PDB file of C-alpha atoms in Angstrom:
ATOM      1  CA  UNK A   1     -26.007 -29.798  44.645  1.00  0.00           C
ATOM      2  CA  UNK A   2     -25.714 -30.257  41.266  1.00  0.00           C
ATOM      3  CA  UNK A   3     -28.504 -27.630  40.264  1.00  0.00           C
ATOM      4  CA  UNK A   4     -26.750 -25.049  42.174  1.00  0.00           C
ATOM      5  CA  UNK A   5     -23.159 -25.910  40.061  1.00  0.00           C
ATOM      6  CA  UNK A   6     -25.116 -25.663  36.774  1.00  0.00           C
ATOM      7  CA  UNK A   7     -26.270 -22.626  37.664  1.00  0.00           C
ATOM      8  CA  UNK A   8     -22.719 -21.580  38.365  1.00  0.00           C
ATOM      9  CA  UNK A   9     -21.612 -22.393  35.523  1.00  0.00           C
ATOM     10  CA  UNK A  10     -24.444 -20.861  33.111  1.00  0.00           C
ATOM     11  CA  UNK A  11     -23.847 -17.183  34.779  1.00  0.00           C
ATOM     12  CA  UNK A  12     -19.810 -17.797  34.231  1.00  0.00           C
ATOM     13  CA  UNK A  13     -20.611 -18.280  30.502  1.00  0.00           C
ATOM     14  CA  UNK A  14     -22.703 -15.390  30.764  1.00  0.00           C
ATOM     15  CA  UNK A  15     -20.443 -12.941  32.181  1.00  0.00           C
ATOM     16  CA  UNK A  16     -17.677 -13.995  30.073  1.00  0.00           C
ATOM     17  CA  UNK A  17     -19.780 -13.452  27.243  1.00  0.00           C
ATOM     18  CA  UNK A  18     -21.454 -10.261  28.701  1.00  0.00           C
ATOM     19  CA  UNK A  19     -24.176  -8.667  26.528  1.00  0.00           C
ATOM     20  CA  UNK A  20     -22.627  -7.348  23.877  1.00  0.00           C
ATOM     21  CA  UNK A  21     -23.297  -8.561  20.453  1.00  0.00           C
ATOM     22  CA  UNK A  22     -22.399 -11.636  18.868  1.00  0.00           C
ATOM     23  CA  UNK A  23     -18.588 -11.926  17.866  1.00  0.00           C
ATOM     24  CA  UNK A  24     -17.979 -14.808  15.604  1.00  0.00           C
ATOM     25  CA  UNK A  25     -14.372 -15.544  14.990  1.00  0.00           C
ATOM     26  CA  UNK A  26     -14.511 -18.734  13.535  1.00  0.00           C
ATOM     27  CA  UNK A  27     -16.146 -19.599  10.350  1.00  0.00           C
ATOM     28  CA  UNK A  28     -14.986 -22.856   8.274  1.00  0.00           C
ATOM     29  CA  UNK A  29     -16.506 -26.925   7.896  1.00  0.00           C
ATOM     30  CA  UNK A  30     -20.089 -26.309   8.740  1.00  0.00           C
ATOM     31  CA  UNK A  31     -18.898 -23.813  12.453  1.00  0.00           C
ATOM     32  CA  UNK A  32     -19.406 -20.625  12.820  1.00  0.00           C
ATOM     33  CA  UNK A  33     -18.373 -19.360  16.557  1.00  0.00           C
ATOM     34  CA  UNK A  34     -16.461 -17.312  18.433  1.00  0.00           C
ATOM     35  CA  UNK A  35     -13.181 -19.116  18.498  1.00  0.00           C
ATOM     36  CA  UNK A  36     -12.311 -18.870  22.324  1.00  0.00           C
ATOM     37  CA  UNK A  37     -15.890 -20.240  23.238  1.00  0.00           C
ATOM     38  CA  UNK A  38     -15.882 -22.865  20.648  1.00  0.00           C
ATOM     39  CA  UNK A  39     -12.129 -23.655  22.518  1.00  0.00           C
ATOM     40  CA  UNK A  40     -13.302 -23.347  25.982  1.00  0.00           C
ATOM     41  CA  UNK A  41     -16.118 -25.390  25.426  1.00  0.00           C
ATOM     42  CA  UNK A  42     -14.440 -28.546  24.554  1.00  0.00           C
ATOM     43  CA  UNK A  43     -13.719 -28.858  27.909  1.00  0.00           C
ATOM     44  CA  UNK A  44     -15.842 -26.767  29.867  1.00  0.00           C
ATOM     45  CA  UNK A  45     -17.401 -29.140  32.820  1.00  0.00           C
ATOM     46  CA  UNK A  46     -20.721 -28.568  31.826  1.00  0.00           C
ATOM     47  CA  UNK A  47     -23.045 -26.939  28.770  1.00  0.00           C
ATOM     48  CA  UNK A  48     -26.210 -26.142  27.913  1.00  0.00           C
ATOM     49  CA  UNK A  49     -26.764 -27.252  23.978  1.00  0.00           C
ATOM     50  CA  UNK A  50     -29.809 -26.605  21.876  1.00  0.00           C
ATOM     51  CA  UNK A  51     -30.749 -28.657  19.077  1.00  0.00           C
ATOM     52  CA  UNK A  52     -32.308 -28.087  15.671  1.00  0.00           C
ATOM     53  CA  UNK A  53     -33.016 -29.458  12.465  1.00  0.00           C
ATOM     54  CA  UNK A  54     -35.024 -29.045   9.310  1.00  0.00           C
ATOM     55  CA  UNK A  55     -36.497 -25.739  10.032  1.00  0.00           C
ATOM     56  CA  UNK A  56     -37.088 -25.754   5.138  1.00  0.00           C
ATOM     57  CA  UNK A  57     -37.108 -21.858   5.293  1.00  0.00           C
ATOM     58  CA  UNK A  58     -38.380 -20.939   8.430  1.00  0.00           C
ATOM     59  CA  UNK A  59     -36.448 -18.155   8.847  1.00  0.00           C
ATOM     60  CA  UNK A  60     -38.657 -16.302  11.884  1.00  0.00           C
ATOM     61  CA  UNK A  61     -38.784 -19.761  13.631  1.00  0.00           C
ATOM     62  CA  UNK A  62     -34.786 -19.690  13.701  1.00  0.00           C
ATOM     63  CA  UNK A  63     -34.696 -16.523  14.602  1.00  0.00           C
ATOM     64  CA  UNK A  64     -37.349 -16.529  17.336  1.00  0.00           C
ATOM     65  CA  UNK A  65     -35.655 -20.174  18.754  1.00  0.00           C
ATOM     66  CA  UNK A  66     -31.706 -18.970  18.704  1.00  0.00           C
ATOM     67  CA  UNK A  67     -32.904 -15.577  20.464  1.00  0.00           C
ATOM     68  CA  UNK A  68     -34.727 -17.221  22.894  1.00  0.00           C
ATOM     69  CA  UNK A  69     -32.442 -19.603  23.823  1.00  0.00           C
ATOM     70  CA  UNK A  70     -29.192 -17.421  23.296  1.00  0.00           C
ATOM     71  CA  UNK A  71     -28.881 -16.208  27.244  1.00  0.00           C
ATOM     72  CA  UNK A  72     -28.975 -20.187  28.229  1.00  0.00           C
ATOM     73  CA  UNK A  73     -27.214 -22.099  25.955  1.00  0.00           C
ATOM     74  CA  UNK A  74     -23.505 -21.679  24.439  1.00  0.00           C
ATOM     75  CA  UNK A  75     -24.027 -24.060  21.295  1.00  0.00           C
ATOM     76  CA  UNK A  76     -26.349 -24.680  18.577  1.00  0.00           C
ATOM     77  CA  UNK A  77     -25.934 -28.196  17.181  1.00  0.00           C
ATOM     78  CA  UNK A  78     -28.363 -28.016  13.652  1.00  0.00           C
ATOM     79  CA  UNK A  79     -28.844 -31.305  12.318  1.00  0.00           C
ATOM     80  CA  UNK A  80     -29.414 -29.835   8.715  1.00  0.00           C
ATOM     81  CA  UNK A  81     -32.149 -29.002   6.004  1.00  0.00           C
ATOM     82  CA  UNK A  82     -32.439 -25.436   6.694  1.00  0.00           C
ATOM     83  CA  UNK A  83     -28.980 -24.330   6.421  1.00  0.00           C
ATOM     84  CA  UNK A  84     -29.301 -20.911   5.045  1.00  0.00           C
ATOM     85  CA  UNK A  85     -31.886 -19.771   7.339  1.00  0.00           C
ATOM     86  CA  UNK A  86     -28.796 -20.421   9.952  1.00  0.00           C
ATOM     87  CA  UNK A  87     -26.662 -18.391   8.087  1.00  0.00           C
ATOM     88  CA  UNK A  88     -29.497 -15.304   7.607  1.00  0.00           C
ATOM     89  CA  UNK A  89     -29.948 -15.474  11.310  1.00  0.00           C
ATOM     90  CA  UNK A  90     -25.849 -15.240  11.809  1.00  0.00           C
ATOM     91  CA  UNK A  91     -25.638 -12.610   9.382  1.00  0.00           C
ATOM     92  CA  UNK A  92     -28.067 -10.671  11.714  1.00  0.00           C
ATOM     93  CA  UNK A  93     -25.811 -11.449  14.321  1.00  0.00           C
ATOM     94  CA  UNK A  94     -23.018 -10.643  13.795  1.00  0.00           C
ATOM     95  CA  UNK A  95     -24.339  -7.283  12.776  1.00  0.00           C
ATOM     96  CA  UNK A  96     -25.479  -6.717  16.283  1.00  0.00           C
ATOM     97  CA  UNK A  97     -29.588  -7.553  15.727  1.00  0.00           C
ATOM     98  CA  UNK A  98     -30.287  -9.905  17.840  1.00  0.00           C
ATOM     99  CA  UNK A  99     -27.953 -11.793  20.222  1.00  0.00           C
ATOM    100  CA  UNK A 100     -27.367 -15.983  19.660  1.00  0.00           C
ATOM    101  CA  UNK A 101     -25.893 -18.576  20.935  1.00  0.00           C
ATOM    102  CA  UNK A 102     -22.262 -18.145  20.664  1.00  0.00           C
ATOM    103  CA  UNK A 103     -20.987 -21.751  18.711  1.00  0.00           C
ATOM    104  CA  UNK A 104     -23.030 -23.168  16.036  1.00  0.00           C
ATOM    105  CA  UNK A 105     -22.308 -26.175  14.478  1.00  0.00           C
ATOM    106  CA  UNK A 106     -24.316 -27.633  11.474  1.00  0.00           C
ATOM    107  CA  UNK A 107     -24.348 -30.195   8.977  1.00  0.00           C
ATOM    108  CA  UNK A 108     -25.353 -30.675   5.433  1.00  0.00           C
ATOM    109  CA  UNK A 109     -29.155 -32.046   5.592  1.00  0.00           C
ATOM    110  CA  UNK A 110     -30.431 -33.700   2.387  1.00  0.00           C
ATOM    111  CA  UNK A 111     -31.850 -29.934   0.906  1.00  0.00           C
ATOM    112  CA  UNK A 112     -28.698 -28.305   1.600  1.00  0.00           C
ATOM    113  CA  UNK A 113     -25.765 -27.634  -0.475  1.00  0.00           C
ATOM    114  CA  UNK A 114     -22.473 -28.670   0.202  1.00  0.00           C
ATOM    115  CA  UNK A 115     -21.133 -25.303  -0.157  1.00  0.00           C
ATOM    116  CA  UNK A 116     -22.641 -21.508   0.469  1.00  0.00           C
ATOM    117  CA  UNK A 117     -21.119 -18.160  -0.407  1.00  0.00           C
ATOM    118  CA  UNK A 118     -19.266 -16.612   2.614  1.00  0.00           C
ATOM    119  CA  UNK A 119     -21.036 -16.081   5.374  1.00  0.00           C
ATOM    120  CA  UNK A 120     -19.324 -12.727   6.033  1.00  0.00           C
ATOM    121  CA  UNK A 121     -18.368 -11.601   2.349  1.00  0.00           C
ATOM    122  CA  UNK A 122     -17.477  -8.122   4.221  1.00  0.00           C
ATOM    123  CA  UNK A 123     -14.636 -10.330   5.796  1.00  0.00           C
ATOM    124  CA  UNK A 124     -10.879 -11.382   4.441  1.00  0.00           C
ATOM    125  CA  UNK A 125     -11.983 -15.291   4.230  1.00  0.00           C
ATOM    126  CA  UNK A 126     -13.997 -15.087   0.849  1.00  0.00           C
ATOM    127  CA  UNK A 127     -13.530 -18.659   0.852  1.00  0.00           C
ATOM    128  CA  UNK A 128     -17.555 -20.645  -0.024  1.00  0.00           C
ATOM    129  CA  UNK A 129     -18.426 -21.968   3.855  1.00  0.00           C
ATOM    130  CA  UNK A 130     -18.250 -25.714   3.013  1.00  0.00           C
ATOM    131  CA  UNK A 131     -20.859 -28.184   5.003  1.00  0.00           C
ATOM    132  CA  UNK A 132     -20.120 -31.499   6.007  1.00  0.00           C
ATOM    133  CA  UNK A 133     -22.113 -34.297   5.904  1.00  0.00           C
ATOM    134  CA  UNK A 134     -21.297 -35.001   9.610  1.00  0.00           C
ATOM    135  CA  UNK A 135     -19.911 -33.651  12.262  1.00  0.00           C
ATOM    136  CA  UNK A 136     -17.623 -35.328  15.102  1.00  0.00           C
ATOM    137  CA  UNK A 137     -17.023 -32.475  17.937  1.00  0.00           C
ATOM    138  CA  UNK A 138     -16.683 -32.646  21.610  1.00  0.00           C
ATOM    139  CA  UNK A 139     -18.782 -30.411  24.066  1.00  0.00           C
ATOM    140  CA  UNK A 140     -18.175 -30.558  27.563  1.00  0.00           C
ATOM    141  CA  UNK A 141     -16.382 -33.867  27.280  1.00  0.00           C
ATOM    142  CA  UNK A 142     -18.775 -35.536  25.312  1.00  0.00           C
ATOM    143  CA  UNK A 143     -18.097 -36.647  22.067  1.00  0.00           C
ATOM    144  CA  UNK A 144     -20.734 -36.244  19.777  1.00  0.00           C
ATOM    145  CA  UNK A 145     -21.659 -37.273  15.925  1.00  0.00           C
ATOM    146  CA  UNK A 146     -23.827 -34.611  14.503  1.00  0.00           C
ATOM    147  CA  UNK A 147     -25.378 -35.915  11.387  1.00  0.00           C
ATOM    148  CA  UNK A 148     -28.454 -35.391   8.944  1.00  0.00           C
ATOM    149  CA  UNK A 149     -29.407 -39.076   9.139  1.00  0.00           C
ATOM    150  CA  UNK A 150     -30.578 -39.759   5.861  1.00  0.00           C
ATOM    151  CA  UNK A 151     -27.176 -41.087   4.578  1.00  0.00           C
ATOM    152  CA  UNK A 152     -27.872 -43.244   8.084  1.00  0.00           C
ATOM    153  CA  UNK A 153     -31.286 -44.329   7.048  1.00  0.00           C
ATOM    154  CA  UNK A 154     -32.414 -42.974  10.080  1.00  0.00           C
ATOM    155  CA  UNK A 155     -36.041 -42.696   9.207  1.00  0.00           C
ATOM    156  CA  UNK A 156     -35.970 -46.756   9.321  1.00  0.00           C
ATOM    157  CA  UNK A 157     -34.566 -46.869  12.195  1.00  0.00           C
ATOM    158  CA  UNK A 158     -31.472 -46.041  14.464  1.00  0.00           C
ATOM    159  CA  UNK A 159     -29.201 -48.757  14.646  1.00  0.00           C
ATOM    160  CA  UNK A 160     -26.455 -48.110  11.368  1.00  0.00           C
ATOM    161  CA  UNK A 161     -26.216 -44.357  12.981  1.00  0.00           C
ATOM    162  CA  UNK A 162     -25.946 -45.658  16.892  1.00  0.00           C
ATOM    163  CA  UNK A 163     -22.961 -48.205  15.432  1.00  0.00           C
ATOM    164  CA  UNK A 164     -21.092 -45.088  13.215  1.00  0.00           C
ATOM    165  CA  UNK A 165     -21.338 -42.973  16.424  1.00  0.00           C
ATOM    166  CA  UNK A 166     -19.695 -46.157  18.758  1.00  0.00           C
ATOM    167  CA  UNK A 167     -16.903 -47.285  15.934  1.00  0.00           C
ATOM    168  CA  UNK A 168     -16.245 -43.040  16.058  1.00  0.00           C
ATOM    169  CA  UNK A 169     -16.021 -43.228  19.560  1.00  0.00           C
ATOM    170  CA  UNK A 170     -18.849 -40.840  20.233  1.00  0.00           C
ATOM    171  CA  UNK A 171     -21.620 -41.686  22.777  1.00  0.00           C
ATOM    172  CA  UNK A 172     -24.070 -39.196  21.764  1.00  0.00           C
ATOM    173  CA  UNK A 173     -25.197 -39.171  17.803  1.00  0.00           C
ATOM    174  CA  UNK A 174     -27.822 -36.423  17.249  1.00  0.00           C
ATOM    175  CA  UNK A 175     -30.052 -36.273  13.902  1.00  0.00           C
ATOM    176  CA  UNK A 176     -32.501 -34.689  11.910  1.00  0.00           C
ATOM    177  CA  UNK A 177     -34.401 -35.753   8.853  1.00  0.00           C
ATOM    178  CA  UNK A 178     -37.110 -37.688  10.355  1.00  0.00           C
ATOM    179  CA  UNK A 179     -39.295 -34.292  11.390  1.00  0.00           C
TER     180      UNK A 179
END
C-alpha cells in the first residue's frame, strides 16, 4: 500500500544519505543544502518535510527539533523569525555535531535581517547569505510559497496569502508569524 511505498522511499533517502555528517553544498537566497538532495528532491515522488517558524533565539529548541527529526525528513521549510539560530545549528552541522535534515529553506520573518555574514566564512563564497521575503520552491512536485506572513497579514486572516500562493501557482503556502 501506500504506507509500505513511503517507507520505501524514506530508507532510499536514508541510504543515499548514509550517516555521515551533514554536507551542505549549496548556500545562497535563504537555502542552505546539499545540492544533489536539494536537486533530487524537486522531483522525488514523495518527502517527508518539517516545518518551523519563530523559534526568537531558541537555539536548544532548533537544535533538539532538526536532530530529532533529521533521520525522517529531507527538508526543513522555516517560516522565519529565528533565522540565526538556523544558521548556529548549520554551523554545527556542517562541522560534523549533530546530523540535520539535509535541505533547509528559510525566509526572512519580521525580526530577521535581510542579510547575515556567511554562513561558512571558512568557505570561498564570502558573499553575506541574503534572505528572502518568500520563497517559491517545489518539493516532491508540489509547489509551495514559503513566507513569513506578516507582509500577508496573516495574523488577520488567510485569504491575501491563499490568493498570492494560487496567482504563483503554488497549492501549498506555509507561514509563520502568528505563533
Amino acid at each position: 500500500g501506500t504506507g509500505n511505498s513511503r517507507r520505501r522511499e524514506r530508507r532510499a533517502w536514508q541510504r543515499r544519505r548514509g550517516k555521515t555528517m551533514n554536507c551542505f553544498t549549496r548556500c545562497e537566497n535563504g537555502v542552505i543544502a546539499d545540492a544533489g538532495f536539494y536537486n533530487r528532491l524537486q522531483y522525488a515522488d514523495t518527502a517527508s518535510v518539517l516545518l518551523l517558524s519563530d523559534t526568537h533565539g531558541a537555539v536548544d529548541a532548533v537544535r533538539w527539533i532538526l536532530s530529532a527529526f533529521s533521520e525522517e525528513c529531507q527538508a526543513c521549510l522555516f517560516a522565519g523569525d529565528g533565522v540565526q539560530d538556523i544558521i548556529t545549528v548549520v554551523r554545527e552541522a556542517a562541522a560534523g555535531r549533530i546530523t540535520i535534515p539535509p535541505v533547509i529553506i528559510m525566509t526572512q520573518g519580521n525580526c530577521d535581517s535581510q542579510f547575515y555574514s556567511p554562513v561558512f566564512p571558512d568557505s570561498k563564497n564570502l558573499k553575506p547569505f541574503g534572505l528572502p521575503v518568500y520563497q517559491q520552491k517545489m518539493i516532491a512536485g508540489q509547489h509551495i510559497l514559503l513566507t513569513h506572513g506578516h507582509l500577508h497579514h496573516v495574523e488577520l486572516d488567510g485569504r491575501k496569502l491563499s490568493m498570492t500562493a494560487e496567482s504563483l501557482g503554488c497549492t501549498i503556502a506555509v507561514h509563520g508569524h502568528t505563533h
